[in-house]
PDB file of C-alpha atoms in Angstrom:
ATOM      1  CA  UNK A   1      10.182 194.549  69.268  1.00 38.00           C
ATOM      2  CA  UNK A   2       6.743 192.881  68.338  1.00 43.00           C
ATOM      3  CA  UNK A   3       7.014 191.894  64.720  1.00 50.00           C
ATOM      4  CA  UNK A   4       3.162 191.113  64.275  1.00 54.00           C
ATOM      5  CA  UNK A   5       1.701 194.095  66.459  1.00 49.00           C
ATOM      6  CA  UNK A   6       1.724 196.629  63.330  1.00 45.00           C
ATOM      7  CA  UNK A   7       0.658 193.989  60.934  1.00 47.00           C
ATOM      8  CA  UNK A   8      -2.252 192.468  62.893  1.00 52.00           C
ATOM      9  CA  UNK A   9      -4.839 193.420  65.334  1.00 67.00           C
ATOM     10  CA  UNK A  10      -7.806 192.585  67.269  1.00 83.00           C
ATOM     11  CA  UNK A  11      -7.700 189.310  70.120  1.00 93.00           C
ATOM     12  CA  UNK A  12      -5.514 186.257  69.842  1.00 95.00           C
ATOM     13  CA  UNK A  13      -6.361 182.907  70.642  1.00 96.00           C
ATOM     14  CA  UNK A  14      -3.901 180.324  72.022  1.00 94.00           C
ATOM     15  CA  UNK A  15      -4.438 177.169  73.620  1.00 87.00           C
ATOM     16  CA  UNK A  16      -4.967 177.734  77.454  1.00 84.00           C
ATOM     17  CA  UNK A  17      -4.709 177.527  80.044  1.00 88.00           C
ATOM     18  CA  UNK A  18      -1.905 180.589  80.289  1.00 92.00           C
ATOM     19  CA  UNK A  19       2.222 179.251  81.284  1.00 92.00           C
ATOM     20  CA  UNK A  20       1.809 177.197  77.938  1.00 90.00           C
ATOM     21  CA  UNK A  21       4.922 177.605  75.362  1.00 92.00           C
ATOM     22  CA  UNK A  22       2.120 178.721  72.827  1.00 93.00           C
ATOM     23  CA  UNK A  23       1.352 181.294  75.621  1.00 94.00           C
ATOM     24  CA  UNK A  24       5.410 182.569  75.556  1.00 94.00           C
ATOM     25  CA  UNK A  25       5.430 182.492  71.601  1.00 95.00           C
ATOM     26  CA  UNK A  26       1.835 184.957  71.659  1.00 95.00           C
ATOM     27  CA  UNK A  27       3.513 187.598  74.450  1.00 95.00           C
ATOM     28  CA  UNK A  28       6.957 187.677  72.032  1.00 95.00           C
ATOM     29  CA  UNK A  29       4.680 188.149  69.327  1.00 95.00           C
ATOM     30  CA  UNK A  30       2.131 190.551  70.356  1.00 93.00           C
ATOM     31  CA  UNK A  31       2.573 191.181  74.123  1.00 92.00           C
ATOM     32  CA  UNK A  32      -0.166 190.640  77.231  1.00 88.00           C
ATOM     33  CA  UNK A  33      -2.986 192.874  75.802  1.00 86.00           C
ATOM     34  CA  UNK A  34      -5.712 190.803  73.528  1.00 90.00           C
ATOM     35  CA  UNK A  35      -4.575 187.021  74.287  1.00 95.00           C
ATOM     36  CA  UNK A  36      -7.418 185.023  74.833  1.00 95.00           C
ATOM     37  CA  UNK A  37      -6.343 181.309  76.717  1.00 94.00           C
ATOM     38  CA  UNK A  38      -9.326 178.955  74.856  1.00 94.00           C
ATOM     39  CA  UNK A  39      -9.374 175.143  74.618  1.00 91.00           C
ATOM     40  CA  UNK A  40      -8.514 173.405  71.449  1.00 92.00           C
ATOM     41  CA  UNK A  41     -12.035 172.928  69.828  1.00 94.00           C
ATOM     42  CA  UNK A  42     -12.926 176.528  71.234  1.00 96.00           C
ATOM     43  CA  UNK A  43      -9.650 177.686  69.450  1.00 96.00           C
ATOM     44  CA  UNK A  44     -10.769 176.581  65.879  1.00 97.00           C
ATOM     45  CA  UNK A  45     -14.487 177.044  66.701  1.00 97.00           C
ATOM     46  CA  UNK A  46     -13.243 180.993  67.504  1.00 96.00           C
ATOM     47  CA  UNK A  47     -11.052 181.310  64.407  1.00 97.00           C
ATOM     48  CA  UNK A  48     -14.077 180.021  62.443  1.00 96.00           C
ATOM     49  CA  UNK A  49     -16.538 181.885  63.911  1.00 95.00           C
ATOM     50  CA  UNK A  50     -14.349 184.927  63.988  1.00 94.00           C
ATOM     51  CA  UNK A  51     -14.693 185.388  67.878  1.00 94.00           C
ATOM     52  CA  UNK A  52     -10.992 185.665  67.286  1.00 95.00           C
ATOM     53  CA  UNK A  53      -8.696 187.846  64.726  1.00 95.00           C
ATOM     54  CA  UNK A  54      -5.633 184.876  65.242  1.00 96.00           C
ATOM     55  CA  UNK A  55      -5.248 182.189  66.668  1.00 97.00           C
ATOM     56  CA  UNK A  56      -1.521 180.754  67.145  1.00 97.00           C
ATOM     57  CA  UNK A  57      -0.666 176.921  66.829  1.00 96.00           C
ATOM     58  CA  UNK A  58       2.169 175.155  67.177  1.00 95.00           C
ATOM     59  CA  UNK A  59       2.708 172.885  63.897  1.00 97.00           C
ATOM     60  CA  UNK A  60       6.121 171.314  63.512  1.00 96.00           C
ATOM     61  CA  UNK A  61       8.863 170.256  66.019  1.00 93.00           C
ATOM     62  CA  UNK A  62      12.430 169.336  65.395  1.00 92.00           C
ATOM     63  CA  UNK A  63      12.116 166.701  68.009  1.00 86.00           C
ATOM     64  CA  UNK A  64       8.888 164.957  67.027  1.00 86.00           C
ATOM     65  CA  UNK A  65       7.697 166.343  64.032  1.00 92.00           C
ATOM     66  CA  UNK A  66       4.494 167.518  62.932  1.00 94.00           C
ATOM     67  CA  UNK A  67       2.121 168.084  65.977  1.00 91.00           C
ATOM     68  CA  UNK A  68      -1.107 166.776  66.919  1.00 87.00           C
ATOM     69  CA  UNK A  69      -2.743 170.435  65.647  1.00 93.00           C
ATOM     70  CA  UNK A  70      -1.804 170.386  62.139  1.00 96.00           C
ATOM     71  CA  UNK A  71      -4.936 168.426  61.120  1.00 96.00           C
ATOM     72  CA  UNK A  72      -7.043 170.705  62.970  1.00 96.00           C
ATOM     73  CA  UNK A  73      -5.739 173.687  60.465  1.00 97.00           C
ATOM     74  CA  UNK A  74      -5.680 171.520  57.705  1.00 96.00           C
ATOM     75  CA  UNK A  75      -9.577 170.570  58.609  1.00 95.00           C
ATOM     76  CA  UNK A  76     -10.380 174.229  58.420  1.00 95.00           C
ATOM     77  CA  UNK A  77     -12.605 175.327  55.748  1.00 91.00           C
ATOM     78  CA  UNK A  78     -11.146 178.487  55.080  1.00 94.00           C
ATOM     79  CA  UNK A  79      -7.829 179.233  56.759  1.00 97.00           C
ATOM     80  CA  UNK A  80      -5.039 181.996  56.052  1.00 98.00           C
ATOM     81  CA  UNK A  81      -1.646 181.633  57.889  1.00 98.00           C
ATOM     82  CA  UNK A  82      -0.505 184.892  58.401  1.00 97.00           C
ATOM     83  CA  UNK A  83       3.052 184.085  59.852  1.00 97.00           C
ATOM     84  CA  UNK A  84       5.616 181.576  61.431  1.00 98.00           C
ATOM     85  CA  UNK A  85       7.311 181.572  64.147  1.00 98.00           C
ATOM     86  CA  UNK A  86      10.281 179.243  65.227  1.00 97.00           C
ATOM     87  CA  UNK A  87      11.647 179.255  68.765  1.00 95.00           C
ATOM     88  CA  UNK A  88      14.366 177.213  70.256  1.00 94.00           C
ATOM     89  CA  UNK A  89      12.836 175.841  74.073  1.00 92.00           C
ATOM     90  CA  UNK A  90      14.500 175.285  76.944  1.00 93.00           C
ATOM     91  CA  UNK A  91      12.094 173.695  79.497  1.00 95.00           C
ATOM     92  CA  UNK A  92      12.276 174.441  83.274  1.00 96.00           C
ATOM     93  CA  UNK A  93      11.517 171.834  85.926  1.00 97.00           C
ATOM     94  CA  UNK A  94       8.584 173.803  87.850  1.00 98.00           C
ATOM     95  CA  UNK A  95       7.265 172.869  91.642  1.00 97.00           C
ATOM     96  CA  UNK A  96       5.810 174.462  94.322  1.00 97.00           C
ATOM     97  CA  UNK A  97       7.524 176.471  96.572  1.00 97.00           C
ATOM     98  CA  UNK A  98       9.212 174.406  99.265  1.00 96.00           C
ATOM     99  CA  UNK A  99       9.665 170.884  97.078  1.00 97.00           C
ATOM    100  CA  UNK A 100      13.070 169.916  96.187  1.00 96.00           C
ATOM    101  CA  UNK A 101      14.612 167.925  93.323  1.00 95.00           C
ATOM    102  CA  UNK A 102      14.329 164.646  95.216  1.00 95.00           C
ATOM    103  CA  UNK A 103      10.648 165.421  96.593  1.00 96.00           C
ATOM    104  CA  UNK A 104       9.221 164.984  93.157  1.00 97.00           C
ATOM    105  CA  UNK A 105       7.956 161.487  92.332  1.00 98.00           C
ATOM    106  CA  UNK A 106       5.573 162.921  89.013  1.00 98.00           C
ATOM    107  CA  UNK A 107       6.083 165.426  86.088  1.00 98.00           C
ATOM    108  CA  UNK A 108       3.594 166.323  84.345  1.00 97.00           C
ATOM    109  CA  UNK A 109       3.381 167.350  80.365  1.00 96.00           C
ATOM    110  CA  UNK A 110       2.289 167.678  77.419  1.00 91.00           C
ATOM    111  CA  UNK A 111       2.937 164.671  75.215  1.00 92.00           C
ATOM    112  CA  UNK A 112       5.165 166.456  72.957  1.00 88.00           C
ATOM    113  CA  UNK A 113       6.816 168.445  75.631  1.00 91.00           C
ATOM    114  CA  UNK A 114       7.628 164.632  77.421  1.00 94.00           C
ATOM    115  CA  UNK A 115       9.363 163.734  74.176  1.00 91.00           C
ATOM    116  CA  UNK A 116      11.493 166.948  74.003  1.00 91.00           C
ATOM    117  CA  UNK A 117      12.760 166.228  77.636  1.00 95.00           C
ATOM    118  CA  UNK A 118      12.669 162.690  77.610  1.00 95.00           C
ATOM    119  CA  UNK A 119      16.535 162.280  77.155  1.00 95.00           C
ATOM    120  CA  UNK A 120      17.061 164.972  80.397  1.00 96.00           C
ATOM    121  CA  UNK A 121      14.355 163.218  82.368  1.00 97.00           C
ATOM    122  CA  UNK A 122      15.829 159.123  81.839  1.00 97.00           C
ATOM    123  CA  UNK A 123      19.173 160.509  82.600  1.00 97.00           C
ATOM    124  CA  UNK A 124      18.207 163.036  85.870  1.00 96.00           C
ATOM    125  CA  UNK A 125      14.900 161.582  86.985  1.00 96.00           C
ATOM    126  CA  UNK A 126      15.002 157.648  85.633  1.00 96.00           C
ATOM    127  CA  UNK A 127      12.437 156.768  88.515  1.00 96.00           C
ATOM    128  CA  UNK A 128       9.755 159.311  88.308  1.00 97.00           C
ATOM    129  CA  UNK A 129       6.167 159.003  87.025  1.00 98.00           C
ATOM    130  CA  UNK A 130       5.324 160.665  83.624  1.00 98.00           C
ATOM    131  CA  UNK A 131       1.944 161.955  83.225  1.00 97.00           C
ATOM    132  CA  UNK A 132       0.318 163.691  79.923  1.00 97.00           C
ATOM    133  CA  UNK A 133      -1.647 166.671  80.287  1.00 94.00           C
ATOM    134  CA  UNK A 134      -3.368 168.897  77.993  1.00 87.00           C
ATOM    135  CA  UNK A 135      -0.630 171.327  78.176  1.00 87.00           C
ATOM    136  CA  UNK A 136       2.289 173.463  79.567  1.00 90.00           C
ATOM    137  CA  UNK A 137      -0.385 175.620  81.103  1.00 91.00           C
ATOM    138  CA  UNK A 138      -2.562 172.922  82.224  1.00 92.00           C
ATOM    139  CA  UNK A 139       0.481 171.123  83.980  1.00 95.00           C
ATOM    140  CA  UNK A 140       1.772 173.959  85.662  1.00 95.00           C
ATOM    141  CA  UNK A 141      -1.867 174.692  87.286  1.00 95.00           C
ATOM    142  CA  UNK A 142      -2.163 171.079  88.533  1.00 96.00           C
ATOM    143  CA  UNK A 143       1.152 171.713  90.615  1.00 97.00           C
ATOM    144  CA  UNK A 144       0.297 174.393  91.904  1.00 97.00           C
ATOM    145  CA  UNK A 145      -3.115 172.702  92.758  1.00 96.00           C
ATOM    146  CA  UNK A 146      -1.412 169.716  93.925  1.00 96.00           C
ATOM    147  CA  UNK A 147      -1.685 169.449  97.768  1.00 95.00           C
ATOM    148  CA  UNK A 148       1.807 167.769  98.189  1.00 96.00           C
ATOM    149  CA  UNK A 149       5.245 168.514  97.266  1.00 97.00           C
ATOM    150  CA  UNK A 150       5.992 165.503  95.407  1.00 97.00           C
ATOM    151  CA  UNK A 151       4.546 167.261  91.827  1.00 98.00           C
ATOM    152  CA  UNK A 152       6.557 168.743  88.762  1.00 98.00           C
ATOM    153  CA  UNK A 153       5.588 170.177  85.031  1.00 97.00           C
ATOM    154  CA  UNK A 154       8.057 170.888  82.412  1.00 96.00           C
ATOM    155  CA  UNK A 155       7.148 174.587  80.601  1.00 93.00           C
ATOM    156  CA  UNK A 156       8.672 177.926  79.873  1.00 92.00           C
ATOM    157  CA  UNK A 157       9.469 180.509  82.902  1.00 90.00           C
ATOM    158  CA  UNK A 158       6.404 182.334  82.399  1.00 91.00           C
ATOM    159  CA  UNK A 159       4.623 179.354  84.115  1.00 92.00           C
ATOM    160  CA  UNK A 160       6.274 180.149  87.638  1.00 93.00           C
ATOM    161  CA  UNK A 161       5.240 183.532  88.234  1.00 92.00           C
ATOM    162  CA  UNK A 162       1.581 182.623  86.697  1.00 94.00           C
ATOM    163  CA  UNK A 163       1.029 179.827  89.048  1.00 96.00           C
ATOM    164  CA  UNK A 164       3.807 180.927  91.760  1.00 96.00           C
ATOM    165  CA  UNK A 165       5.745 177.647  91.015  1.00 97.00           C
ATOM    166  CA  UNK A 166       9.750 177.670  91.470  1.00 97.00           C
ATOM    167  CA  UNK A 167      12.113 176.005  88.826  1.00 96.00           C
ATOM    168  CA  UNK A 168      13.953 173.321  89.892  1.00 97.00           C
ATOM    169  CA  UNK A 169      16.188 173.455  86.986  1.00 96.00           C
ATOM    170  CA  UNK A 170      16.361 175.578  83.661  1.00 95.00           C
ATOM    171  CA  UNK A 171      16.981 175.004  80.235  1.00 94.00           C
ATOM    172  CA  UNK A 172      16.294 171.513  79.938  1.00 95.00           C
ATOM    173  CA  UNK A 173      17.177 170.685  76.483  1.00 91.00           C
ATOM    174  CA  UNK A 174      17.511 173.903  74.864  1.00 88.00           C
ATOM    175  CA  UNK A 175      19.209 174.161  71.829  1.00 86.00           C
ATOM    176  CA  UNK A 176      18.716 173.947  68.031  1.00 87.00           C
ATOM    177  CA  UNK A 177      18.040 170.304  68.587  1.00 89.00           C
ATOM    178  CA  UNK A 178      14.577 171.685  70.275  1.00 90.00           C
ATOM    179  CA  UNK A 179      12.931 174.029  68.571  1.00 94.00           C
ATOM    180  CA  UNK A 180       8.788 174.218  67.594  1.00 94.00           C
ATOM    181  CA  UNK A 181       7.020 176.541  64.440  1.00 97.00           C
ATOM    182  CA  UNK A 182       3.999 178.140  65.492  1.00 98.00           C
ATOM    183  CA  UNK A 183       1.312 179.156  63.025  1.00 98.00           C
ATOM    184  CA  UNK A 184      -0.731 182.405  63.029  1.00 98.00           C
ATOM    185  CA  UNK A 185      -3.918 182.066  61.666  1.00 98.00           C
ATOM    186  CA  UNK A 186      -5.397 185.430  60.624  1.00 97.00           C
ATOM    187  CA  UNK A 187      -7.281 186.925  57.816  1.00 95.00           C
ATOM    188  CA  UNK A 188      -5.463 188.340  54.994  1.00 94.00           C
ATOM    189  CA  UNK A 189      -2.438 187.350  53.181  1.00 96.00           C
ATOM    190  CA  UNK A 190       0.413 189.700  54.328  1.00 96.00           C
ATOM    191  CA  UNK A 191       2.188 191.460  50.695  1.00 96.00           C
ATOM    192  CA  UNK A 192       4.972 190.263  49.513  1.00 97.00           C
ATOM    193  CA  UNK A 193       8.577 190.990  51.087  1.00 96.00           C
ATOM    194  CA  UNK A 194      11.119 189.933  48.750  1.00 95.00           C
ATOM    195  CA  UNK A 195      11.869 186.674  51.698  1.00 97.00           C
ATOM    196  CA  UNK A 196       8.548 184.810  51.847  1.00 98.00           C
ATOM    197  CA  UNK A 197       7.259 181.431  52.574  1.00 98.00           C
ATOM    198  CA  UNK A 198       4.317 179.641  50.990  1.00 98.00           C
ATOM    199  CA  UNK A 199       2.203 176.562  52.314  1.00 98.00           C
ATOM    200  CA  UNK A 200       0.348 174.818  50.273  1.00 98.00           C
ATOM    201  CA  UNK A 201      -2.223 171.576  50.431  1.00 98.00           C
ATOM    202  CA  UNK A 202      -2.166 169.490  48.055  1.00 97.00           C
ATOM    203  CA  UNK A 203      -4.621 166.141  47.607  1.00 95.00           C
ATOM    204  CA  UNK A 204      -2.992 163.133  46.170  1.00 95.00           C
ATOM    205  CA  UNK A 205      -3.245 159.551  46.087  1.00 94.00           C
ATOM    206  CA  UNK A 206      -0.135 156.721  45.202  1.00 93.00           C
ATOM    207  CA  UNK A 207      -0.539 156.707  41.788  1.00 95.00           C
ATOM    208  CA  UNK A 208      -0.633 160.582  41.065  1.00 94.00           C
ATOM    209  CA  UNK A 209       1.955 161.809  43.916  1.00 93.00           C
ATOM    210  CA  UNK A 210       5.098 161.376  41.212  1.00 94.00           C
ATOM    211  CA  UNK A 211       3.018 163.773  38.435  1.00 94.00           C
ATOM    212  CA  UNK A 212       2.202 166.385  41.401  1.00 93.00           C
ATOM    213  CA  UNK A 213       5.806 166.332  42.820  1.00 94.00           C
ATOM    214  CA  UNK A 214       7.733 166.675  39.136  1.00 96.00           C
ATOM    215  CA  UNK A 215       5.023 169.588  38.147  1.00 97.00           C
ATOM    216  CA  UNK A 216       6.589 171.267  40.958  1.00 97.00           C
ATOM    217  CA  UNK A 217      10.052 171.020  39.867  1.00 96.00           C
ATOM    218  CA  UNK A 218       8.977 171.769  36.271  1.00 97.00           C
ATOM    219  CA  UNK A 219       8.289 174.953  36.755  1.00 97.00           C
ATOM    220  CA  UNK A 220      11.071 175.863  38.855  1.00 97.00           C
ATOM    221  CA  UNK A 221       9.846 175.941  42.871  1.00 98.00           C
ATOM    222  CA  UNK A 222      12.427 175.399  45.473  1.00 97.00           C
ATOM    223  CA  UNK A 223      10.234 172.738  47.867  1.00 97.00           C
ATOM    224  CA  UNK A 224      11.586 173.608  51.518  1.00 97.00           C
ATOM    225  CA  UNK A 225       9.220 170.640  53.294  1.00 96.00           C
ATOM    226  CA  UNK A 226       6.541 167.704  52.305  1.00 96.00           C
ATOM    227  CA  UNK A 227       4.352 166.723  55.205  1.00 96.00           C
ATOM    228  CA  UNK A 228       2.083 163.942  54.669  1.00 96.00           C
ATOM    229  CA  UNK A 229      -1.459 163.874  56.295  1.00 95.00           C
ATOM    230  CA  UNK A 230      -4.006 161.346  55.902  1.00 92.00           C
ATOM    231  CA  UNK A 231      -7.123 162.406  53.319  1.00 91.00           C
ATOM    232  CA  UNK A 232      -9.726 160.616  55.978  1.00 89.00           C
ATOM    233  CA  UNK A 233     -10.910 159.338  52.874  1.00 91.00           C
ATOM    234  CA  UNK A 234      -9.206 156.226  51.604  1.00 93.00           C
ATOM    235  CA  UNK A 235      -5.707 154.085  52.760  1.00 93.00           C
ATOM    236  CA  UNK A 236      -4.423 155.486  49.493  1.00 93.00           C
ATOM    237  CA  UNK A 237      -4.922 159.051  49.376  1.00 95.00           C
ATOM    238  CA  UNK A 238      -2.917 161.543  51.243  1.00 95.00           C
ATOM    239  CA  UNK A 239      -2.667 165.712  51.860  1.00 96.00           C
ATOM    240  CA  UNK A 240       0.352 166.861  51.551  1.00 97.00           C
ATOM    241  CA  UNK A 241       1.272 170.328  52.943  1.00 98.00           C
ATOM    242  CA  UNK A 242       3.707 171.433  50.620  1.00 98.00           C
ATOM    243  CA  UNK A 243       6.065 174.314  51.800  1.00 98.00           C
ATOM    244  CA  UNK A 244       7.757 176.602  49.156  1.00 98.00           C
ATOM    245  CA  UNK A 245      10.284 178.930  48.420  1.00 98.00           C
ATOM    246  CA  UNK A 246       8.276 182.655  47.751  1.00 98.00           C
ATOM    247  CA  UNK A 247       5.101 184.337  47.698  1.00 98.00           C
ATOM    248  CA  UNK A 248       1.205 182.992  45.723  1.00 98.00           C
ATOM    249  CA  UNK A 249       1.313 186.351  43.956  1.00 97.00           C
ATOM    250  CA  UNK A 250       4.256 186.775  42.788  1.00 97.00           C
ATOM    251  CA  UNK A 251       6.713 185.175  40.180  1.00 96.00           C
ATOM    252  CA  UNK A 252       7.047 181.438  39.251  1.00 97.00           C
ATOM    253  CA  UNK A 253       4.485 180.316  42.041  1.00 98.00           C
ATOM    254  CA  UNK A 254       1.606 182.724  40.979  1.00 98.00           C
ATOM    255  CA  UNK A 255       2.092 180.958  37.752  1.00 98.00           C
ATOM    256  CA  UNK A 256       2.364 177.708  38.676  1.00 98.00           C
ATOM    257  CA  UNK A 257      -1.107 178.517  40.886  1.00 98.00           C
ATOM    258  CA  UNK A 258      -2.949 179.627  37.736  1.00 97.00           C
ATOM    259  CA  UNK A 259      -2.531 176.538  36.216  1.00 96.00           C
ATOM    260  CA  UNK A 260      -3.097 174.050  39.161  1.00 96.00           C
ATOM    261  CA  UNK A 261      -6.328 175.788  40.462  1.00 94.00           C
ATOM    262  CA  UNK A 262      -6.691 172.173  42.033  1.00 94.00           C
ATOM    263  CA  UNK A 263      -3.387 173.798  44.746  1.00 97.00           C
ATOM    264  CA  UNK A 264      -4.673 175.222  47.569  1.00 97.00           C
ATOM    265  CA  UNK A 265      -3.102 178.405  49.063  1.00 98.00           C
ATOM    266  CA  UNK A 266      -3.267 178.091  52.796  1.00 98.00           C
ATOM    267  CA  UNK A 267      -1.101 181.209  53.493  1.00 98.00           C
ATOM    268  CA  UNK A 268       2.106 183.510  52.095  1.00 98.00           C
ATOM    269  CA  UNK A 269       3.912 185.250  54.511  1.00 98.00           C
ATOM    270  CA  UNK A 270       7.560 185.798  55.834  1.00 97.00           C
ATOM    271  CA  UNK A 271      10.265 183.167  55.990  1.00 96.00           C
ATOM    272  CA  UNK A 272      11.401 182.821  59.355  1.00 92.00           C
TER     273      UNK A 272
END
């Protein structure tokens, strides 16, 4: 089943090129038809514009923490999260057809992706080269493109049939250990279900963090997460995304939200 297909429609944006994970988390959510593979600026310039209806990000890891693509939401001027979406990974080892574990000399990755499997890689592969790349996509098309054996990318599955690549291993650190939150952006709040989620940004510097954090618990909010993002302003003030226990129109938190107009809602929807 598609959870988002009968809430959402119209094309989704995720950042390309296709065999990324953010690829595998938009075809469980929403299947092949209306994904649109798009660059990072041309991802937020699209949600923006409204070239696209979503756009999917990946936020949060259990392995390294927030992601390099939370700012770029944050920096949004007018951004609705829509839904979450938590998946365990398990990378596979992906070559070209032909190579064999001991042909490859250099994996390729994204940055975060190289963290995930660094433990796997230092313990099976101490001697190879690590190189960055852009993405899971973007790796998996430079094997393929390689002309030598001697190339790997970590990535989901769907990277070997896109790129005709074979996996040299599977499930490379899977497990709750691994697992990254994706974001859909879209455009209006989903209603209330009785189980929801609710982030919100909050500006604060040193001195008035204590106040903002004890108005919280004053009027009752279970605080799931705190993630703290630099303002781009001064050494001393912060955003904080702020993750909470229901839904902006409901309850305690549509109350609290009434009084601290100051809170912004970036998006209600359900817990995952």
């Amino acid at each position: 089943m598609l959870p988002l297909k009968p809430l959402l429609a119209g094309p989704v944006g995720y950042l390309g090129p296709a065999g990324s994970w953010t690829h595998q988390a938009c075809l469980d959510l929403f299947g092949e038809k209306e994904l649109v593979a798009l660059s990072r600026d041309d991802l937020f310039k699209g949600y923006s514009s409204g070239k696209v209806e979503r756009a999917c990000v990946p936020v949060t890891t259990s392995i390294v923490g927030v992601t390099p693509y939370m700012d770029a939401v944050l920096d949004l001027p007018d951004v609705t999260i829509v839904a979450e979406y938590p998946k365990m990974l398990g990378y596979s080892l992906l070559a070209r057809p032909g190579a064999k574990r001991e042909d490859i000399k250099e994996v390729l990755a994204h940055p975060v992706a190289l963290e995930e499997v660094k433990p796997w890689v230092d313990r099976e592969m101490p001697n190879v080269k690590r190189v960055e790349a852009a993405s899971g996509g973007e790796a998996a098309k430079a094997v393929a493109d390689s002309a030598t054996l001697d190339k790997a990318s970590f990535g989901p599955k769907v990277g070997a049939s896109i790129y005709n690549l074979q996996a040299l291993a599977e499930g490379i650190e899977e497990g709750p250990h691994n697992v990254t939150r994706w974001w859909v952006l879209g455009r209006s709040m989903p209603t209330p279900t009785g189980n929801d989620k609710t982030s919100l940004l909050v500006n604060a510097s040193d001195a008035t963090l204590n106040g903002v954090i004890n108005s919280f618990a004053q009027a009752g909010l279970q605080i799931l997460t705190i993630y703290e993002r630099p303002s781009k302003k001064t050494l001393d003030t912060h955003r904080y995304l702020v993750e909470v226990v229901g839904h902006s129109r409901q309850g305690k938190l549509a109350e609290f939200l009434q009084t601290h107009p100051d809170v912004q809602v970036l998006g209600s929807y359900p817990r995952k």
